[in-house]
PDB file of C-alpha atoms in Angstrom:
ATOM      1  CA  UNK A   1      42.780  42.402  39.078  1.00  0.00           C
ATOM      2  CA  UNK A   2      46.233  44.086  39.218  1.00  0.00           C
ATOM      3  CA  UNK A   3      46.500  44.432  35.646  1.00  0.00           C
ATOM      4  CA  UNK A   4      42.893  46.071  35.954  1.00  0.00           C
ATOM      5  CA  UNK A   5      43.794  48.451  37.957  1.00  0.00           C
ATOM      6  CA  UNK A   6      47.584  49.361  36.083  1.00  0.00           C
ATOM      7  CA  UNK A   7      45.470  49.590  32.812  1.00  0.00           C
ATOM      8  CA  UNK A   8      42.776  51.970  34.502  1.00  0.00           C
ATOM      9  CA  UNK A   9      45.228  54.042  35.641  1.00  0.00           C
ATOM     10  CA  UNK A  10      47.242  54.713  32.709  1.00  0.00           C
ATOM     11  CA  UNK A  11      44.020  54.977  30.324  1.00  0.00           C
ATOM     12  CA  UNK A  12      44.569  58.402  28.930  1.00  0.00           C
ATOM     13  CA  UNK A  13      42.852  59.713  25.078  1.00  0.00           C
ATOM     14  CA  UNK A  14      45.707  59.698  22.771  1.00  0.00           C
ATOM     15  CA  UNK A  15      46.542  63.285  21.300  1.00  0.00           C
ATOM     16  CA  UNK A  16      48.522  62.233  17.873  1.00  0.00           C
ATOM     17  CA  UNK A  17      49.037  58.830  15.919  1.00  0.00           C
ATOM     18  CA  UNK A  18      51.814  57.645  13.862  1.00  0.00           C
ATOM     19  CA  UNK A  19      49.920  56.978  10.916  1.00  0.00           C
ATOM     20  CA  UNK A  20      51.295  53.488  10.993  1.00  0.00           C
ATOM     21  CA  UNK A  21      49.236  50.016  10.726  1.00  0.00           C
ATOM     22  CA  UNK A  22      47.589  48.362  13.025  1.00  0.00           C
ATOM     23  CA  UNK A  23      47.442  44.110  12.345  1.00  0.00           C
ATOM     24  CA  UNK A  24      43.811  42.565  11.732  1.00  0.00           C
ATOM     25  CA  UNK A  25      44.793  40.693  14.895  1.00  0.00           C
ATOM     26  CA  UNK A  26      44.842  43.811  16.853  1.00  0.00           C
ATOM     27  CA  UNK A  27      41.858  45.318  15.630  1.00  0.00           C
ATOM     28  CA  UNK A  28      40.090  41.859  15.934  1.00  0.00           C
ATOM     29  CA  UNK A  29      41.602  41.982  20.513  1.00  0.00           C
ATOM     30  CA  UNK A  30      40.369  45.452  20.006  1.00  0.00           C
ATOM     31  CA  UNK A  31      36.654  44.623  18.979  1.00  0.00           C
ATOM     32  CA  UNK A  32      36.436  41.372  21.309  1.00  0.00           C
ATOM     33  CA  UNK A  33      37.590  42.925  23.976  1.00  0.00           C
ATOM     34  CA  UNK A  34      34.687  45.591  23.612  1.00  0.00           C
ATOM     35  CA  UNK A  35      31.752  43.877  21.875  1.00  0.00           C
ATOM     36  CA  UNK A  36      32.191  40.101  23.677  1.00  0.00           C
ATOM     37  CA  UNK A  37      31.394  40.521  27.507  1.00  0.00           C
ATOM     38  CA  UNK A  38      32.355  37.000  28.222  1.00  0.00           C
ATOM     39  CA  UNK A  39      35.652  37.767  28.451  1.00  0.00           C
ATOM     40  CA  UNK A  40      35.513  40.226  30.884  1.00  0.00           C
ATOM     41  CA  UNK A  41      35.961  38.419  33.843  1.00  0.00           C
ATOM     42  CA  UNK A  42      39.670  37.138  33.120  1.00  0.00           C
ATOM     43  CA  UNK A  43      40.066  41.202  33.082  1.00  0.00           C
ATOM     44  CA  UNK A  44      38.137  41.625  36.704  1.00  0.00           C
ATOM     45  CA  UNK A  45      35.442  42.843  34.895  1.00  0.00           C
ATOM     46  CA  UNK A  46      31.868  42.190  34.866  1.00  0.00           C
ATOM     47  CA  UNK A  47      30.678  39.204  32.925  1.00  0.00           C
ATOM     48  CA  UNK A  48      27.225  40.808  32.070  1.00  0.00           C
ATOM     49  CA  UNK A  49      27.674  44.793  32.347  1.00  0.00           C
ATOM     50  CA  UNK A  50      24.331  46.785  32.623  1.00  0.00           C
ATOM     51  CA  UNK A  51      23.599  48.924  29.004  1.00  0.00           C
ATOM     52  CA  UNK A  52      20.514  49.765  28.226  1.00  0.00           C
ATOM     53  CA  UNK A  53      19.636  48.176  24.817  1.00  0.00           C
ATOM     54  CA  UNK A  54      22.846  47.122  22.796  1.00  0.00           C
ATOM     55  CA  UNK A  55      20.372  46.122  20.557  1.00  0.00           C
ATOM     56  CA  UNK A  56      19.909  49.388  18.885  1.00  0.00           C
ATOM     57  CA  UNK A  57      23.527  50.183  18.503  1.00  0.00           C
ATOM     58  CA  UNK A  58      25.515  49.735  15.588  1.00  0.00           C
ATOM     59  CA  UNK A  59      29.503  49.526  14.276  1.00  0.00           C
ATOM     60  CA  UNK A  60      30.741  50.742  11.694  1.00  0.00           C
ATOM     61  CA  UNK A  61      34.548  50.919  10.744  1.00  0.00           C
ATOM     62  CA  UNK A  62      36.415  53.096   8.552  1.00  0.00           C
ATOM     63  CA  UNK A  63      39.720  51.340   7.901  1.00  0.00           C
ATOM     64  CA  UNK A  64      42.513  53.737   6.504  1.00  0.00           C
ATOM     65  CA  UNK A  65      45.227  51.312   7.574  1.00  0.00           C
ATOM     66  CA  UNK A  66      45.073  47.328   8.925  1.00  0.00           C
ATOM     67  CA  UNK A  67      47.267  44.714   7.942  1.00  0.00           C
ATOM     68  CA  UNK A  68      45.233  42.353   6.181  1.00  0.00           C
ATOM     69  CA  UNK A  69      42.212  44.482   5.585  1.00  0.00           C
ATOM     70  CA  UNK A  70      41.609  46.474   2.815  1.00  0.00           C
ATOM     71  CA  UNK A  71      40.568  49.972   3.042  1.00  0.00           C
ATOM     72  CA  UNK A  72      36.989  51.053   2.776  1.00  0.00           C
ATOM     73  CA  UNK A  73      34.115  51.273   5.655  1.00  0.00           C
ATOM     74  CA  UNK A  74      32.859  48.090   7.178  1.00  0.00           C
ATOM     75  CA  UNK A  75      29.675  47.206   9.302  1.00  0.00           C
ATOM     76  CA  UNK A  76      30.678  44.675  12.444  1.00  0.00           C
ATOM     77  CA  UNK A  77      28.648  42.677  13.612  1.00  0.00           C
ATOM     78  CA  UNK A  78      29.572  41.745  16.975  1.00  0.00           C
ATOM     79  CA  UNK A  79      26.926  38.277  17.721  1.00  0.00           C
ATOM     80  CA  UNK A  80      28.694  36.613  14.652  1.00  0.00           C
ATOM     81  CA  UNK A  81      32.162  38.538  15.016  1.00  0.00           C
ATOM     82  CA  UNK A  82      32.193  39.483  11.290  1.00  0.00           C
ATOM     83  CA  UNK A  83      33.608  42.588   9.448  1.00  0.00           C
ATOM     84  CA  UNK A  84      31.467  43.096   6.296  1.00  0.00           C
ATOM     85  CA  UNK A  85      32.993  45.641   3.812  1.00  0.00           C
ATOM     86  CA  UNK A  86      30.348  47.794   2.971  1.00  0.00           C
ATOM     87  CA  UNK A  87      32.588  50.524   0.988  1.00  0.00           C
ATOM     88  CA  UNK A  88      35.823  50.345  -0.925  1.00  0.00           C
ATOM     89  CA  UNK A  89      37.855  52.970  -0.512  1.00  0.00           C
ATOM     90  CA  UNK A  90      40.515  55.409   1.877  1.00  0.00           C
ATOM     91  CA  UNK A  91      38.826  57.466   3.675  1.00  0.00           C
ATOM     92  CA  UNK A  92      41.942  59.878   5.424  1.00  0.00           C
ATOM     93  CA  UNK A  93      40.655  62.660   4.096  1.00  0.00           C
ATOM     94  CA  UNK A  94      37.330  62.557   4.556  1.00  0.00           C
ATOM     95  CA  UNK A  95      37.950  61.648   8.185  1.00  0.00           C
ATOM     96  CA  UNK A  96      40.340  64.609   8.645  1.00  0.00           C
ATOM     97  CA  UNK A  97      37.222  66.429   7.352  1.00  0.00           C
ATOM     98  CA  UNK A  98      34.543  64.632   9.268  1.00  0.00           C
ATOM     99  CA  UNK A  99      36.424  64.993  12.660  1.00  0.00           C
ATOM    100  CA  UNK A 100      36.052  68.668  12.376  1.00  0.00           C
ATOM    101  CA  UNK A 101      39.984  68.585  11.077  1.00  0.00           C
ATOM    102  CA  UNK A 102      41.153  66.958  13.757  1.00  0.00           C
ATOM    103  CA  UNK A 103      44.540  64.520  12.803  1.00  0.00           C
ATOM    104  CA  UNK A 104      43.215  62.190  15.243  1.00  0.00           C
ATOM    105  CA  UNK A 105      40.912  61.059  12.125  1.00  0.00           C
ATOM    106  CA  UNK A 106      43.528  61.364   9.447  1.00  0.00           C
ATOM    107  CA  UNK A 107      46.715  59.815  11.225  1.00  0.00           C
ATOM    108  CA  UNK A 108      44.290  57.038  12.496  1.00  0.00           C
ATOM    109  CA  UNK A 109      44.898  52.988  11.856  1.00  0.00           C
ATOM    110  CA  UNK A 110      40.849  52.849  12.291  1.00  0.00           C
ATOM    111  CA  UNK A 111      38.037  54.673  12.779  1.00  0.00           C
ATOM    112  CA  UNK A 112      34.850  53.323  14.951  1.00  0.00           C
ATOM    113  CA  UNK A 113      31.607  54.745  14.016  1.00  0.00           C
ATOM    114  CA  UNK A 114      28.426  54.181  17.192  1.00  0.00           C
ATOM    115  CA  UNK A 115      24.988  54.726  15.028  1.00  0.00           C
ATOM    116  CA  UNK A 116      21.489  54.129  15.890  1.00  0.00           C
ATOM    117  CA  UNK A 117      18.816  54.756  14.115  1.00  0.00           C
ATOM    118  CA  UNK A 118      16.411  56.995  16.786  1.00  0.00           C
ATOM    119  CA  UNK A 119      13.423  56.705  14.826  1.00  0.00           C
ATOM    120  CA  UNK A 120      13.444  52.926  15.460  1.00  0.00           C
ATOM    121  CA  UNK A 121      14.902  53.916  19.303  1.00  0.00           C
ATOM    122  CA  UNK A 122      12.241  56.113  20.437  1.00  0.00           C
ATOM    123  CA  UNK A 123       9.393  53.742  18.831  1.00  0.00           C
ATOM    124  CA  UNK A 124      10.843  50.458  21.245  1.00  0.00           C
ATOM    125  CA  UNK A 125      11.603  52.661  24.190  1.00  0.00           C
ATOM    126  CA  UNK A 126       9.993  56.184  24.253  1.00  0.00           C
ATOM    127  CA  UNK A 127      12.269  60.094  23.875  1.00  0.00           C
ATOM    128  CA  UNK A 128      14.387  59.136  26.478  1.00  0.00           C
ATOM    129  CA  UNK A 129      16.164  56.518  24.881  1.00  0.00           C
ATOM    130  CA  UNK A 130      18.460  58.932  23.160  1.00  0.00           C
ATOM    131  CA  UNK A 131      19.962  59.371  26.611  1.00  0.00           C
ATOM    132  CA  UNK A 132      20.539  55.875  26.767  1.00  0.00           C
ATOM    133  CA  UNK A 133      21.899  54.790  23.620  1.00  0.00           C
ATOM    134  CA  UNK A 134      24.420  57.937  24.239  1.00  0.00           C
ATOM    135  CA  UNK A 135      25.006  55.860  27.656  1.00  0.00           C
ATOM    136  CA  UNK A 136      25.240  52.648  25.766  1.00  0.00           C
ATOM    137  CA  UNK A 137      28.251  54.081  23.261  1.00  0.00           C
ATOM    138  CA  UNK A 138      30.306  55.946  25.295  1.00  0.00           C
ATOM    139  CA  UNK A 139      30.374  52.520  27.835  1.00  0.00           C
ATOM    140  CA  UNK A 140      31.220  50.076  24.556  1.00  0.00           C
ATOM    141  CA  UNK A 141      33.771  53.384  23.782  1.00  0.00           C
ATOM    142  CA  UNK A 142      35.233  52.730  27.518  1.00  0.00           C
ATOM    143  CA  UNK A 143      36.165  49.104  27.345  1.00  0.00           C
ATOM    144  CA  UNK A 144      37.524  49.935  23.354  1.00  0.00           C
ATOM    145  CA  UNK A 145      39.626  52.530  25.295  1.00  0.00           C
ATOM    146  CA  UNK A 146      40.629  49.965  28.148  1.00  0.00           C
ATOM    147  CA  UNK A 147      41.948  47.000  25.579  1.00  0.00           C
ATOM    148  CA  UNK A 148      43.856  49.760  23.712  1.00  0.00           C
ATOM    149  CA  UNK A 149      45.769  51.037  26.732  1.00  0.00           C
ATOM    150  CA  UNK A 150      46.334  47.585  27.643  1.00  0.00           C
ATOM    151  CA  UNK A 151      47.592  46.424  24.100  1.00  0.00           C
ATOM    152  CA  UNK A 152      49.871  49.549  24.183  1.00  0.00           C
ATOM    153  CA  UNK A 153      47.666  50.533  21.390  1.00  0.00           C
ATOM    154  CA  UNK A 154      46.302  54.657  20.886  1.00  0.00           C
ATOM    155  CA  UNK A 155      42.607  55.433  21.687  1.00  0.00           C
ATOM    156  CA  UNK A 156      40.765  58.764  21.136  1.00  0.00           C
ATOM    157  CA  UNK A 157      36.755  59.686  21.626  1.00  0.00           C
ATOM    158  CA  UNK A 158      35.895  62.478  19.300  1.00  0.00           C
ATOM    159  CA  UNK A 159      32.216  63.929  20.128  1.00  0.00           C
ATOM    160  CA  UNK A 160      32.738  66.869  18.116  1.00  0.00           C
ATOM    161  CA  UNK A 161      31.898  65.397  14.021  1.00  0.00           C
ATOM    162  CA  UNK A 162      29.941  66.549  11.185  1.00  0.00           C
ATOM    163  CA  UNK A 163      26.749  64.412  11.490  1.00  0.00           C
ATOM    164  CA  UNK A 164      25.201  64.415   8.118  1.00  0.00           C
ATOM    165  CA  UNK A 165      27.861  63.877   6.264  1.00  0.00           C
ATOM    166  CA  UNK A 166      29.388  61.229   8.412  1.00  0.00           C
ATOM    167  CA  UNK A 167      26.286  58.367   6.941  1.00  0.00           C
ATOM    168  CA  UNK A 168      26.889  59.824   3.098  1.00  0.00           C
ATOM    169  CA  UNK A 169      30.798  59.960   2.964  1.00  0.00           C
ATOM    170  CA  UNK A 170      31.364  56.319   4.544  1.00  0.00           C
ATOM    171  CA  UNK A 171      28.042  54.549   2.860  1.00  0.00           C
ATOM    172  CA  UNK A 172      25.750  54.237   6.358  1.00  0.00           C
ATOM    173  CA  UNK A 173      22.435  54.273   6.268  1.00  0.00           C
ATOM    174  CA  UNK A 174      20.413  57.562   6.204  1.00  0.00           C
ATOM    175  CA  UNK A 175      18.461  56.914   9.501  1.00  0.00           C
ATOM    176  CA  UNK A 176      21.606  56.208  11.121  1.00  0.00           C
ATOM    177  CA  UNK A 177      22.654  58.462  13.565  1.00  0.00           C
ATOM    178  CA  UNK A 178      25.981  58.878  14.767  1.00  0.00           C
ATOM    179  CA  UNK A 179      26.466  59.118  18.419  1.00  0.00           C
ATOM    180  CA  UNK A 180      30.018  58.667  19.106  1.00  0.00           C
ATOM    181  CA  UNK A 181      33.502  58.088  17.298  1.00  0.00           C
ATOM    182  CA  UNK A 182      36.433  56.294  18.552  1.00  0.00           C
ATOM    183  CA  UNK A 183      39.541  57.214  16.721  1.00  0.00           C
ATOM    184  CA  UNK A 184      42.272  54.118  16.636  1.00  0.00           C
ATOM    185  CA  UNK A 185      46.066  53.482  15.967  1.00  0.00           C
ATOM    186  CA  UNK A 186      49.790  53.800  17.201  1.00  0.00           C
ATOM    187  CA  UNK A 187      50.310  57.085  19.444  1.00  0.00           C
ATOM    188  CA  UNK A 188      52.775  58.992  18.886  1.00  0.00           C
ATOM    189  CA  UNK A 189      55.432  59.275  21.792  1.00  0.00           C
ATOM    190  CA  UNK A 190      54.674  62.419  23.653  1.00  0.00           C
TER     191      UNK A 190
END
């Protein structure tokens, strides 16, 4: 529980990235960390925490820089613990762009994408599911923060993006809607 605790209280959002790598292994702590609850409780955390409907959430990755993965936007799929490549290509650029010109998406290792598609949402759960599925990605954003600060890795949430052209740039699906984007790599000493 102590290292709980020393990782809560240094969790801070990272304000610049070196631009350099991040290894497949750490991106691969990074996602289990977030996406497998079973390993919570050697962290002091819940075993089963309460979301709403992870269900209707869903990851994708834009990866400018991991050793041992090439570039492009993938789709993870956390109950088989798969990165699918769904686009070929770096995307720096387009995340500097797509981040509102932030360098928090350019300098970035990787870039997590939260979608949903609302239509689907409101049919299983009524209007106010958009509140939840907002709920829903900012707690899966939370423990991806937590396992950063504790790998000594750099974290960022950006809520302010360019929705529409976040699904046509990286290759998501139209009736995907973004609902939050976690920005991921080495910080740069402050």
């Amino acid at each position: 529980m102590q290292a709980l605790e020393n990782t809560i209280f240094r969790r801070r959002s990272t304000r610049s990235y070196t631009g350099a790598n991040l290894t497949l292994d750490e991106l691969k702590a990074l996602l289990d960390f977030t996406y497998q609850p079973q390993h919570y409780i050697d962290s002091g955390l819940d075993a089963s925490p309460d979301y709403f409907d992870l269900s209707l959430i869903e990851t994708f990755i834009a990866v400018s820089g991991v050793d041992g993965l090439e570039e492009g936007c993938y789709y993870y799929a956390p109950l088989a613990q798969e990165l699918r490549q769904i686009r070929f290509k770096n995307f720096r650029e387009e995340l500097h762009y797509l981040c509102l010109g932030q360098e928090l998406g350019r300098d970035a290792a990787a870039v997590l994408f939260h979608t949903a598609d609302l239509k689907q949402a409101v049919a299983k759960h009524g209007d106010r599911v958009y509140r939840y599925l907002h709920m829903d990605a900012g707690h899966l954003g939370q423990r991806l923060n937590l396992a950063a600060i504790r790998l000594n890795l750099g974290v960022s949430g950006i809520g302010g993006f360019f929705d529409n052209q976040v699904n046509e740039v990286l290759g998501i699906p139209a009736d995907e809607a973004v609902l939050y984007i976690t920005t991921m790599g080495r910080p740069r000493s402050q």
